[in-house]
Amino acid sequence: MYYRQALMRSTVKSSVSLGGIVKYSEQFSSNDAIMSGCLPSNPWVTDDTQFWDLNAKLVEFPTKMRVERWAFNFSELIRDPKGRQSFQYFLKKEFSGENLGFWEACEDLKYGDQSKVKEKAEEIYKLFLAPGARRWINIDGKTMDITVKGLKHPHRYVLDAAQTHIYMLMKKDSYARYLKSPVYKEMLARAVEPQETTKRSSSLRFMRRPLRSSPSPVILRQLEEEAKAREAANTVDITQVMSKLDRRSQLRKDFFQIKMDVSTGSGTCLVDSEDTRTGERSDQAIEKEVICPWESLAEGKAS
């Protein structure tokens, strides 16, 4: 039955789902301590514990990055204890603080002790759901009927229908007004922006290094790709080098071939010369050794 329902469900195109993943990654990249580093320093690498102090659950002044994250979606706000505290303060001003109180009570029932499930379920019903309850919540009749029937045999998830109804009510109605309210704007203005620390690290040798924000692997990968691109741009074309070597080897081969032909065919060459200054040995032939035999051969062929 489950598999049949799963097959009948509408599916999403892969392009749409991948686009959602990319959008989520880009939105949360600045809040990822591994990808973008963390300020004032990484407590897993250094001895500085200021990061834990600034990000305590109910710190008086949270960091600016933490408060900005509440605006990503309602889940980020309600998951953060400090965010819930600020949101509860806003709901009390709107006289709807019982909604968040009921949601927190359902979470305590869901993740609390098994031995206290029945007792907690009855207490939640009397406080939030019973007619004339002190902190009565407004849910539709169908959800109320499902909840009341389930309370006859209480278990951890007996209030899931009512909890989901209240959650969606806060998400669609109260959350948008909270982000525009002075409560959130004041919290954002008073938020702390930690600076990079310069405190000495551990005395261990492998820990002795400057305390800086963790470098992003994405940036490192980009730097490596740029370095490879520069090396590729400066690479010499091997075909040009080989063509130059071929031309040089051919010239060297022609040179030795001409020298071998001249030395075997002519031997030494007799050259006539006249002494213009004295005029005494005008008809005497002087035997001279030819230094460049291929030049004489080339002249003979030309004549």
PDB file of C-alpha atoms in Angstrom:
ATOM      1  CA  MET A   1       0.000   0.000   0.000  1.00  0.00           C
ATOM      2  CA  TYR A   2       2.809   2.395   0.893  1.00  0.00           C
ATOM      3  CA  TYR A   3       4.686   1.753  -2.349  1.00  0.00           C
ATOM      4  CA  ARG A   4       1.506   2.211  -4.362  1.00  0.00           C
ATOM      5  CA  GLN A   5       0.903   5.598  -2.752  1.00  0.00           C
ATOM      6  CA  ALA A   6       4.545   6.544  -3.324  1.00  0.00           C
ATOM      7  CA  LEU A   7       4.231   5.756  -7.019  1.00  0.00           C
ATOM      8  CA  MET A   8       1.021   7.781  -7.291  1.00  0.00           C
ATOM      9  CA  ARG A   9       2.584  10.891  -5.772  1.00  0.00           C
ATOM     10  CA  SER A  10       3.445  13.744  -8.104  1.00  0.00           C
ATOM     11  CA  THR A  11       7.150  14.012  -8.840  1.00  0.00           C
ATOM     12  CA  VAL A  12       9.315  17.079  -9.348  1.00  0.00           C
ATOM     13  CA  LYS A  13      11.565  17.621 -12.333  1.00  0.00           C
ATOM     14  CA  SER A  14      15.243  17.071 -11.673  1.00  0.00           C
ATOM     15  CA  SER A  15      16.051  20.588 -12.896  1.00  0.00           C
ATOM     16  CA  VAL A  16      13.685  22.074 -10.309  1.00  0.00           C
ATOM     17  CA  SER A  17      15.053  19.962  -7.458  1.00  0.00           C
ATOM     18  CA  LEU A  18      18.661  20.695  -8.429  1.00  0.00           C
ATOM     19  CA  GLY A  19      17.857  24.389  -8.634  1.00  0.00           C
ATOM     20  CA  GLY A  20      16.489  24.222  -5.099  1.00  0.00           C
ATOM     21  CA  ILE A  21      19.647  22.530  -3.854  1.00  0.00           C
ATOM     22  CA  VAL A  22      21.842  25.166  -5.508  1.00  0.00           C
ATOM     23  CA  LYS A  23      19.746  27.986  -4.055  1.00  0.00           C
ATOM     24  CA  TYR A  24      19.884  26.450  -0.579  1.00  0.00           C
ATOM     25  CA  SER A  25      23.666  25.975  -0.808  1.00  0.00           C
ATOM     26  CA  GLU A  26      24.249  29.553  -1.928  1.00  0.00           C
ATOM     27  CA  GLN A  27      22.039  30.907   0.844  1.00  0.00           C
ATOM     28  CA  PHE A  28      23.702  28.935   3.631  1.00  0.00           C
ATOM     29  CA  SER A  29      27.302  29.045   2.307  1.00  0.00           C
ATOM     30  CA  SER A  30      28.215  32.077   4.430  1.00  0.00           C
ATOM     31  CA  ASN A  31      26.915  30.286   7.556  1.00  0.00           C
ATOM     32  CA  ASP A  32      28.909  27.111   6.917  1.00  0.00           C
ATOM     33  CA  ALA A  33      31.960  27.052   9.191  1.00  0.00           C
ATOM     34  CA  ILE A  34      33.698  24.478   6.976  1.00  0.00           C
ATOM     35  CA  MET A  35      33.119  26.211   3.634  1.00  0.00           C
ATOM     36  CA  SER A  36      33.460  29.861   4.686  1.00  0.00           C
ATOM     37  CA  GLY A  37      35.274  29.737   8.030  1.00  0.00           C
ATOM     38  CA  CYS A  38      33.995  31.131  11.306  1.00  0.00           C
ATOM     39  CA  LEU A  39      34.715  34.198  13.416  1.00  0.00           C
ATOM     40  CA  PRO A  40      36.359  35.122  15.692  1.00  0.00           C
ATOM     41  CA  SER A  41      38.303  31.852  15.220  1.00  0.00           C
ATOM     42  CA  ASN A  42      37.771  28.141  14.746  1.00  0.00           C
ATOM     43  CA  PRO A  43      37.505  26.563  18.231  1.00  0.00           C
ATOM     44  CA  TRP A  44      38.395  23.121  16.825  1.00  0.00           C
ATOM     45  CA  VAL A  45      41.772  24.438  15.657  1.00  0.00           C
ATOM     46  CA  THR A  46      42.661  27.075  18.252  1.00  0.00           C
ATOM     47  CA  ASP A  47      42.499  27.479  22.021  1.00  0.00           C
ATOM     48  CA  ASP A  48      40.095  30.412  21.740  1.00  0.00           C
ATOM     49  CA  THR A  49      36.601  29.567  23.070  1.00  0.00           C
ATOM     50  CA  GLN A  50      35.018  32.922  22.266  1.00  0.00           C
ATOM     51  CA  PHE A  51      33.035  31.321  19.445  1.00  0.00           C
ATOM     52  CA  TRP A  52      31.104  29.164  21.938  1.00  0.00           C
ATOM     53  CA  ASP A  53      30.445  32.149  24.219  1.00  0.00           C
ATOM     54  CA  LEU A  54      29.045  34.284  21.394  1.00  0.00           C
ATOM     55  CA  ASN A  55      26.812  31.459  20.145  1.00  0.00           C
ATOM     56  CA  ALA A  56      25.408  30.244  23.462  1.00  0.00           C
ATOM     57  CA  LYS A  57      21.748  29.211  23.397  1.00  0.00           C
ATOM     58  CA  LEU A  58      20.327  32.209  25.268  1.00  0.00           C
ATOM     59  CA  VAL A  59      23.145  34.747  24.983  1.00  0.00           C
ATOM     60  CA  GLU A  60      22.065  38.343  25.592  1.00  0.00           C
ATOM     61  CA  PHE A  61      23.352  39.696  22.268  1.00  0.00           C
ATOM     62  CA  PRO A  62      23.608  37.056  19.519  1.00  0.00           C
ATOM     63  CA  THR A  63      25.860  37.457  16.494  1.00  0.00           C
ATOM     64  CA  LYS A  64      24.614  39.299  13.431  1.00  0.00           C
ATOM     65  CA  MET A  65      25.024  36.222  11.248  1.00  0.00           C
ATOM     66  CA  ARG A  66      22.835  34.239  13.640  1.00  0.00           C
ATOM     67  CA  VAL A  67      20.051  36.847  13.621  1.00  0.00           C
ATOM     68  CA  GLU A  68      20.184  37.170   9.828  1.00  0.00           C
ATOM     69  CA  ARG A  69      19.724  33.423   9.564  1.00  0.00           C
ATOM     70  CA  TRP A  70      16.316  33.700  11.258  1.00  0.00           C
ATOM     71  CA  ALA A  71      15.081  35.494   8.140  1.00  0.00           C
ATOM     72  CA  PHE A  72      15.974  32.559   5.857  1.00  0.00           C
ATOM     73  CA  ASN A  73      12.868  30.590   6.800  1.00  0.00           C
ATOM     74  CA  PHE A  74      10.569  29.952   9.739  1.00  0.00           C
ATOM     75  CA  SER A  75      12.269  26.670  10.555  1.00  0.00           C
ATOM     76  CA  GLU A  76      15.581  28.449  11.242  1.00  0.00           C
ATOM     77  CA  LEU A  77      13.861  30.865  13.616  1.00  0.00           C
ATOM     78  CA  ILE A  78      11.901  28.325  15.608  1.00  0.00           C
ATOM     79  CA  ARG A  79      14.852  25.920  15.811  1.00  0.00           C
ATOM     80  CA  ASP A  80      17.061  28.503  17.548  1.00  0.00           C
ATOM     81  CA  PRO A  81      16.338  28.919  21.307  1.00  0.00           C
ATOM     82  CA  LYS A  82      17.232  32.617  21.161  1.00  0.00           C
ATOM     83  CA  GLY A  83      15.063  33.009  18.075  1.00  0.00           C
ATOM     84  CA  ARG A  84      12.105  31.379  19.828  1.00  0.00           C
ATOM     85  CA  GLN A  85      12.612  33.684  22.802  1.00  0.00           C
ATOM     86  CA  SER A  86      12.489  36.761  20.573  1.00  0.00           C
ATOM     87  CA  PHE A  87       9.519  35.390  18.618  1.00  0.00           C
ATOM     88  CA  GLN A  88       7.659  34.622  21.863  1.00  0.00           C
ATOM     89  CA  TYR A  89       8.155  38.218  22.998  1.00  0.00           C
ATOM     90  CA  PHE A  90       6.627  39.396  19.717  1.00  0.00           C
ATOM     91  CA  LEU A  91       3.664  36.989  19.954  1.00  0.00           C
ATOM     92  CA  LYS A  92       2.850  38.172  23.474  1.00  0.00           C
ATOM     93  CA  LYS A  93       2.520  41.688  22.116  1.00  0.00           C
ATOM     94  CA  GLU A  94       0.000  40.338  19.589  1.00  0.00           C
ATOM     95  CA  PHE A  95      -1.815  38.308  22.294  1.00  0.00           C
ATOM     96  CA  SER A  96      -1.040  34.996  20.576  1.00  0.00           C
ATOM     97  CA  GLY A  97       1.795  33.673  22.716  1.00  0.00           C
ATOM     98  CA  GLU A  98      -0.178  30.480  23.439  1.00  0.00           C
ATOM     99  CA  ASN A  99       0.513  29.233  19.905  1.00  0.00           C
ATOM    100  CA  LEU A 100       4.263  28.962  20.432  1.00  0.00           C
ATOM    101  CA  GLY A 101       3.698  27.659  23.958  1.00  0.00           C
ATOM    102  CA  PHE A 102       1.547  24.807  22.593  1.00  0.00           C
ATOM    103  CA  TRP A 103       4.140  23.983  19.923  1.00  0.00           C
ATOM    104  CA  GLU A 104       6.902  23.769  22.558  1.00  0.00           C
ATOM    105  CA  ALA A 105       4.706  21.581  24.780  1.00  0.00           C
ATOM    106  CA  CYS A 106       4.140  19.171  21.875  1.00  0.00           C
ATOM    107  CA  GLU A 107       7.894  19.008  21.251  1.00  0.00           C
ATOM    108  CA  ASP A 108       8.464  18.179  24.916  1.00  0.00           C
ATOM    109  CA  LEU A 109       5.847  15.421  24.700  1.00  0.00           C
ATOM    110  CA  LYS A 110       7.388  14.018  21.531  1.00  0.00           C
ATOM    111  CA  TYR A 111      10.969  13.865  22.811  1.00  0.00           C
ATOM    112  CA  GLY A 112      10.397  13.496  26.558  1.00  0.00           C
ATOM    113  CA  ASP A 113      10.330  10.456  28.833  1.00  0.00           C
ATOM    114  CA  GLN A 114       8.067   7.610  27.778  1.00  0.00           C
ATOM    115  CA  SER A 115       6.862   7.125  31.348  1.00  0.00           C
ATOM    116  CA  LYS A 116       5.450  10.666  31.444  1.00  0.00           C
ATOM    117  CA  VAL A 117       3.692  10.673  28.061  1.00  0.00           C
ATOM    118  CA  LYS A 118       0.171  10.096  29.424  1.00  0.00           C
ATOM    119  CA  GLU A 119       0.575  12.653  32.186  1.00  0.00           C
ATOM    120  CA  LYS A 120       1.954  15.325  29.827  1.00  0.00           C
ATOM    121  CA  ALA A 121      -0.741  14.689  27.206  1.00  0.00           C
ATOM    122  CA  GLU A 122      -3.515  15.227  29.774  1.00  0.00           C
ATOM    123  CA  GLU A 123      -1.831  18.384  31.054  1.00  0.00           C
ATOM    124  CA  ILE A 124      -1.501  19.818  27.537  1.00  0.00           C
ATOM    125  CA  TYR A 125      -5.161  19.081  26.830  1.00  0.00           C
ATOM    126  CA  LYS A 126      -6.309  20.871  29.987  1.00  0.00           C
ATOM    127  CA  LEU A 127      -4.059  23.875  29.367  1.00  0.00           C
ATOM    128  CA  PHE A 128      -4.567  24.415  25.602  1.00  0.00           C
ATOM    129  CA  LEU A 129      -7.440  22.315  24.184  1.00  0.00           C
ATOM    130  CA  ALA A 130     -10.171  21.852  26.789  1.00  0.00           C
ATOM    131  CA  PRO A 131     -13.223  24.167  26.630  1.00  0.00           C
ATOM    132  CA  GLY A 132     -12.478  27.275  28.695  1.00  0.00           C
ATOM    133  CA  ALA A 133      -8.762  26.412  28.941  1.00  0.00           C
ATOM    134  CA  ARG A 134      -6.486  29.097  30.374  1.00  0.00           C
ATOM    135  CA  ARG A 135      -4.329  29.244  27.196  1.00  0.00           C
ATOM    136  CA  TRP A 136      -6.872  27.970  24.701  1.00  0.00           C
ATOM    137  CA  ILE A 137      -5.665  27.740  21.085  1.00  0.00           C
ATOM    138  CA  ASN A 138      -7.812  28.220  18.006  1.00  0.00           C
ATOM    139  CA  ILE A 139      -7.847  25.123  15.773  1.00  0.00           C
ATOM    140  CA  ASP A 140     -10.482  23.854  13.338  1.00  0.00           C
ATOM    141  CA  GLY A 141     -13.135  21.342  14.359  1.00  0.00           C
ATOM    142  CA  LYS A 142     -11.764  18.452  12.291  1.00  0.00           C
ATOM    143  CA  THR A 143      -8.314  18.722  13.852  1.00  0.00           C
ATOM    144  CA  MET A 144      -9.864  18.996  17.315  1.00  0.00           C
ATOM    145  CA  ASP A 145     -11.905  15.808  16.798  1.00  0.00           C
ATOM    146  CA  ILE A 146      -8.817  13.862  15.666  1.00  0.00           C
ATOM    147  CA  THR A 147      -6.864  15.108  18.687  1.00  0.00           C
ATOM    148  CA  VAL A 148      -9.575  14.336  21.241  1.00  0.00           C
ATOM    149  CA  LYS A 149     -10.038  10.793  19.880  1.00  0.00           C
ATOM    150  CA  GLY A 150      -6.299  10.199  19.992  1.00  0.00           C
ATOM    151  CA  LEU A 151      -6.053  11.333  23.621  1.00  0.00           C
ATOM    152  CA  LYS A 152      -8.106   8.300  24.673  1.00  0.00           C
ATOM    153  CA  HIS A 153      -4.977   6.248  23.981  1.00  0.00           C
ATOM    154  CA  PRO A 154      -2.174   8.816  24.309  1.00  0.00           C
ATOM    155  CA  HIS A 155       1.240   8.329  22.717  1.00  0.00           C
ATOM    156  CA  ARG A 156       4.149  10.559  21.668  1.00  0.00           C
ATOM    157  CA  TYR A 157       2.615  11.711  18.408  1.00  0.00           C
ATOM    158  CA  VAL A 158      -0.994  12.045  19.483  1.00  0.00           C
ATOM    159  CA  LEU A 159      -0.899  15.853  19.106  1.00  0.00           C
ATOM    160  CA  ASP A 160       0.842  15.953  15.711  1.00  0.00           C
ATOM    161  CA  ALA A 161      -2.260  17.125  13.823  1.00  0.00           C
ATOM    162  CA  ALA A 162      -2.862  20.051  16.178  1.00  0.00           C
ATOM    163  CA  GLN A 163       0.848  20.904  16.302  1.00  0.00           C
ATOM    164  CA  THR A 164       1.105  20.993  12.506  1.00  0.00           C
ATOM    165  CA  HIS A 165      -1.964  23.242  12.309  1.00  0.00           C
ATOM    166  CA  ILE A 166      -0.490  25.753  14.778  1.00  0.00           C
ATOM    167  CA  TYR A 167       2.931  25.584  13.106  1.00  0.00           C
ATOM    168  CA  MET A 168       1.496  26.489   9.694  1.00  0.00           C
ATOM    169  CA  LEU A 169      -0.580  29.257  11.275  1.00  0.00           C
ATOM    170  CA  MET A 170       2.529  30.874  12.786  1.00  0.00           C
ATOM    171  CA  LYS A 171       4.553  30.347   9.602  1.00  0.00           C
ATOM    172  CA  LYS A 172       2.028  31.927   7.232  1.00  0.00           C
ATOM    173  CA  ASP A 173       0.693  34.659   9.500  1.00  0.00           C
ATOM    174  CA  SER A 174       2.894  35.653  12.441  1.00  0.00           C
ATOM    175  CA  TYR A 175       6.346  35.013  10.950  1.00  0.00           C
ATOM    176  CA  ALA A 176       6.056  37.608   8.163  1.00  0.00           C
ATOM    177  CA  ARG A 177       4.896  40.271  10.630  1.00  0.00           C
ATOM    178  CA  TYR A 178       7.714  39.398  13.018  1.00  0.00           C
ATOM    179  CA  LEU A 179      10.401  40.057  10.382  1.00  0.00           C
ATOM    180  CA  LYS A 180       8.916  43.528   9.770  1.00  0.00           C
ATOM    181  CA  SER A 181       8.413  44.310  13.451  1.00  0.00           C
ATOM    182  CA  PRO A 182      10.619  46.576  15.614  1.00  0.00           C
ATOM    183  CA  VAL A 183      11.407  43.532  17.770  1.00  0.00           C
ATOM    184  CA  TYR A 184      13.399  41.829  15.027  1.00  0.00           C
ATOM    185  CA  LYS A 185      14.910  45.053  13.677  1.00  0.00           C
ATOM    186  CA  GLU A 186      16.134  46.036  17.135  1.00  0.00           C
ATOM    187  CA  MET A 187      17.596  42.571  17.674  1.00  0.00           C
ATOM    188  CA  LEU A 188      19.419  42.833  14.346  1.00  0.00           C
ATOM    189  CA  ALA A 189      20.748  46.314  15.155  1.00  0.00           C
ATOM    190  CA  ARG A 190      22.113  45.192  18.539  1.00  0.00           C
ATOM    191  CA  ALA A 191      23.650  42.007  17.172  1.00  0.00           C
ATOM    192  CA  VAL A 192      27.381  41.431  17.616  1.00  0.00           C
ATOM    193  CA  GLU A 193      29.830  41.334  14.710  1.00  0.00           C
ATOM    194  CA  PRO A 194      32.871  39.381  15.975  1.00  0.00           C
ATOM    195  CA  GLN A 195      36.316  40.391  14.741  1.00  0.00           C
ATOM    196  CA  GLU A 196      39.093  37.991  13.841  1.00  0.00           C
ATOM    197  CA  THR A 197      41.122  37.181  16.925  1.00  0.00           C
ATOM    198  CA  THR A 198      44.920  37.362  17.194  1.00  0.00           C
ATOM    199  CA  LYS A 199      45.264  35.215  20.305  1.00  0.00           C
ATOM    200  CA  ARG A 200      48.080  32.682  20.432  1.00  0.00           C
ATOM    201  CA  SER A 201      47.128  29.131  19.596  1.00  0.00           C
ATOM    202  CA  SER A 202      48.024  25.910  21.339  1.00  0.00           C
ATOM    203  CA  SER A 203      51.565  25.252  22.530  1.00  0.00           C
ATOM    204  CA  LEU A 204      51.648  22.042  20.495  1.00  0.00           C
ATOM    205  CA  ARG A 205      53.908  22.293  17.486  1.00  0.00           C
ATOM    206  CA  PHE A 206      51.322  21.260  14.923  1.00  0.00           C
ATOM    207  CA  MET A 207      48.902  23.843  16.356  1.00  0.00           C
ATOM    208  CA  ARG A 208      51.300  26.800  16.206  1.00  0.00           C
ATOM    209  CA  ARG A 209      49.839  28.861  13.420  1.00  0.00           C
ATOM    210  CA  PRO A 210      47.985  32.168  13.121  1.00  0.00           C
ATOM    211  CA  LEU A 211      44.343  32.106  14.156  1.00  0.00           C
ATOM    212  CA  ARG A 212      42.416  33.090  11.082  1.00  0.00           C
ATOM    213  CA  SER A 213      39.124  32.223   9.567  1.00  0.00           C
ATOM    214  CA  SER A 214      39.145  28.812   7.936  1.00  0.00           C
ATOM    215  CA  PRO A 215      39.818  29.219   4.186  1.00  0.00           C
ATOM    216  CA  SER A 216      37.058  28.160   1.881  1.00  0.00           C
ATOM    217  CA  PRO A 217      37.810  25.036  -0.210  1.00  0.00           C
ATOM    218  CA  VAL A 218      35.841  26.645  -3.036  1.00  0.00           C
ATOM    219  CA  ILE A 219      38.240  29.605  -3.100  1.00  0.00           C
ATOM    220  CA  LEU A 220      41.245  27.286  -2.947  1.00  0.00           C
ATOM    221  CA  ARG A 221      39.881  25.274  -5.873  1.00  0.00           C
ATOM    222  CA  GLN A 222      39.378  28.446  -7.891  1.00  0.00           C
ATOM    223  CA  LEU A 223      42.960  29.537  -7.200  1.00  0.00           C
ATOM    224  CA  GLU A 224      44.251  26.141  -8.342  1.00  0.00           C
ATOM    225  CA  GLU A 225      42.230  26.334 -11.557  1.00  0.00           C
ATOM    226  CA  GLU A 226      43.545  29.844 -12.262  1.00  0.00           C
ATOM    227  CA  ALA A 227      47.132  28.659 -11.734  1.00  0.00           C
ATOM    228  CA  LYS A 228      46.584  25.736 -14.125  1.00  0.00           C
ATOM    229  CA  ALA A 229      45.093  28.111 -16.705  1.00  0.00           C
ATOM    230  CA  ARG A 230      48.145  30.385 -16.490  1.00  0.00           C
ATOM    231  CA  GLU A 231      50.479  27.413 -16.936  1.00  0.00           C
ATOM    232  CA  ALA A 232      48.484  26.224 -19.938  1.00  0.00           C
ATOM    233  CA  ALA A 233      48.681  29.688 -21.528  1.00  0.00           C
ATOM    234  CA  ASN A 234      52.483  29.711 -21.195  1.00  0.00           C
ATOM    235  CA  THR A 235      52.976  26.195 -22.580  1.00  0.00           C
ATOM    236  CA  VAL A 236      55.137  25.970 -25.759  1.00  0.00           C
ATOM    237  CA  ASP A 237      53.497  24.407 -28.809  1.00  0.00           C
ATOM    238  CA  ILE A 238      55.311  21.084 -29.350  1.00  0.00           C
ATOM    239  CA  THR A 239      54.547  21.068 -33.087  1.00  0.00           C
ATOM    240  CA  GLN A 240      56.462  24.306 -33.592  1.00  0.00           C
ATOM    241  CA  VAL A 241      59.453  22.951 -31.673  1.00  0.00           C
ATOM    242  CA  MET A 242      59.472  19.732 -33.702  1.00  0.00           C
ATOM    243  CA  SER A 243      59.256  21.621 -37.014  1.00  0.00           C
ATOM    244  CA  LYS A 244      62.262  23.753 -36.053  1.00  0.00           C
ATOM    245  CA  LEU A 245      64.257  20.654 -35.095  1.00  0.00           C
ATOM    246  CA  ASP A 246      63.360  18.990 -38.410  1.00  0.00           C
ATOM    247  CA  ARG A 247      64.573  22.014 -40.384  1.00  0.00           C
ATOM    248  CA  ARG A 248      67.860  22.106 -38.472  1.00  0.00           C
ATOM    249  CA  SER A 249      68.487  18.407 -38.970  1.00  0.00           C
ATOM    250  CA  GLN A 250      67.786  18.740 -42.713  1.00  0.00           C
ATOM    251  CA  LEU A 251      70.275  21.620 -43.048  1.00  0.00           C
ATOM    252  CA  ARG A 252      72.899  19.639 -41.162  1.00  0.00           C
ATOM    253  CA  LYS A 253      72.314  16.639 -43.438  1.00  0.00           C
ATOM    254  CA  ASP A 254      72.668  18.774 -46.600  1.00  0.00           C
ATOM    255  CA  PHE A 255      75.865  20.319 -45.260  1.00  0.00           C
ATOM    256  CA  PHE A 256      77.597  16.985 -44.709  1.00  0.00           C
ATOM    257  CA  GLN A 257      76.343  15.621 -48.042  1.00  0.00           C
ATOM    258  CA  ILE A 258      77.919  18.540 -49.999  1.00  0.00           C
ATOM    259  CA  LYS A 259      81.177  18.224 -48.066  1.00  0.00           C
ATOM    260  CA  MET A 260      81.412  14.517 -48.834  1.00  0.00           C
ATOM    261  CA  ASP A 261      80.777  15.122 -52.561  1.00  0.00           C
ATOM    262  CA  VAL A 262      83.487  17.797 -52.862  1.00  0.00           C
ATOM    263  CA  SER A 263      86.136  15.896 -50.900  1.00  0.00           C
ATOM    264  CA  THR A 264      85.747  12.732 -53.031  1.00  0.00           C
ATOM    265  CA  GLY A 265      85.432  14.419 -56.447  1.00  0.00           C
ATOM    266  CA  SER A 266      87.961  17.285 -56.572  1.00  0.00           C
ATOM    267  CA  GLY A 267      90.452  16.878 -53.739  1.00  0.00           C
ATOM    268  CA  THR A 268      92.489  20.143 -53.718  1.00  0.00           C
ATOM    269  CA  CYS A 269      91.818  23.058 -56.039  1.00  0.00           C
ATOM    270  CA  LEU A 270      94.510  25.179 -57.867  1.00  0.00           C
ATOM    271  CA  VAL A 271      93.806  28.891 -57.794  1.00  0.00           C
ATOM    272  CA  ASP A 272      95.764  31.506 -59.922  1.00  0.00           C
ATOM    273  CA  SER A 273      96.741  34.753 -58.204  1.00  0.00           C
ATOM    274  CA  GLU A 274      98.680  37.858 -59.276  1.00  0.00           C
ATOM    275  CA  ASP A 275     100.963  39.966 -57.139  1.00  0.00           C
ATOM    276  CA  THR A 276      99.933  43.510 -58.178  1.00  0.00           C
ATOM    277  CA  ARG A 277     102.412  45.173 -55.902  1.00  0.00           C
ATOM    278  CA  THR A 278     105.640  43.588 -57.333  1.00  0.00           C
ATOM    279  CA  GLY A 279     104.516  42.073 -60.668  1.00  0.00           C
ATOM    280  CA  GLU A 280     107.342  39.489 -60.401  1.00  0.00           C
ATOM    281  CA  ARG A 281     105.360  36.243 -60.161  1.00  0.00           C
ATOM    282  CA  SER A 282     102.421  36.967 -62.413  1.00  0.00           C
ATOM    283  CA  ASP A 283     102.231  33.563 -64.151  1.00  0.00           C
ATOM    284  CA  GLN A 284     103.103  31.307 -61.222  1.00  0.00           C
ATOM    285  CA  ALA A 285     100.313  28.981 -60.070  1.00  0.00           C
ATOM    286  CA  ILE A 286      99.916  28.680 -56.367  1.00  0.00           C
ATOM    287  CA  GLU A 287      98.383  25.630 -54.916  1.00  0.00           C
ATOM    288  CA  LYS A 288      95.996  26.588 -52.126  1.00  0.00           C
ATOM    289  CA  GLU A 289      93.902  24.429 -49.883  1.00  0.00           C
ATOM    290  CA  VAL A 290      90.256  25.109 -50.336  1.00  0.00           C
ATOM    291  CA  ILE A 291      88.655  25.878 -46.995  1.00  0.00           C
ATOM    292  CA  CYS A 292      85.035  25.900 -48.225  1.00  0.00           C
ATOM    293  CA  PRO A 293      84.909  23.418 -51.105  1.00  0.00           C
ATOM    294  CA  TRP A 294      81.158  23.676 -51.669  1.00  0.00           C
ATOM    295  CA  GLU A 295      81.503  27.387 -52.551  1.00  0.00           C
ATOM    296  CA  SER A 296      83.939  26.615 -55.393  1.00  0.00           C
ATOM    297  CA  LEU A 297      81.695  23.807 -56.565  1.00  0.00           C
ATOM    298  CA  ALA A 298      78.697  26.092 -56.545  1.00  0.00           C
ATOM    299  CA  GLU A 299      80.580  28.764 -58.540  1.00  0.00           C
ATOM    300  CA  GLY A 300      81.715  26.165 -61.116  1.00  0.00           C
ATOM    301  CA  LYS A 301      78.166  24.972 -61.615  1.00  0.00           C
ATOM    302  CA  ALA A 302      76.941  28.527 -61.975  1.00  0.00           C
ATOM    303  CA  SER A 303      79.550  29.346 -64.654  1.00  0.00           C
TER     304      SER A 303
END
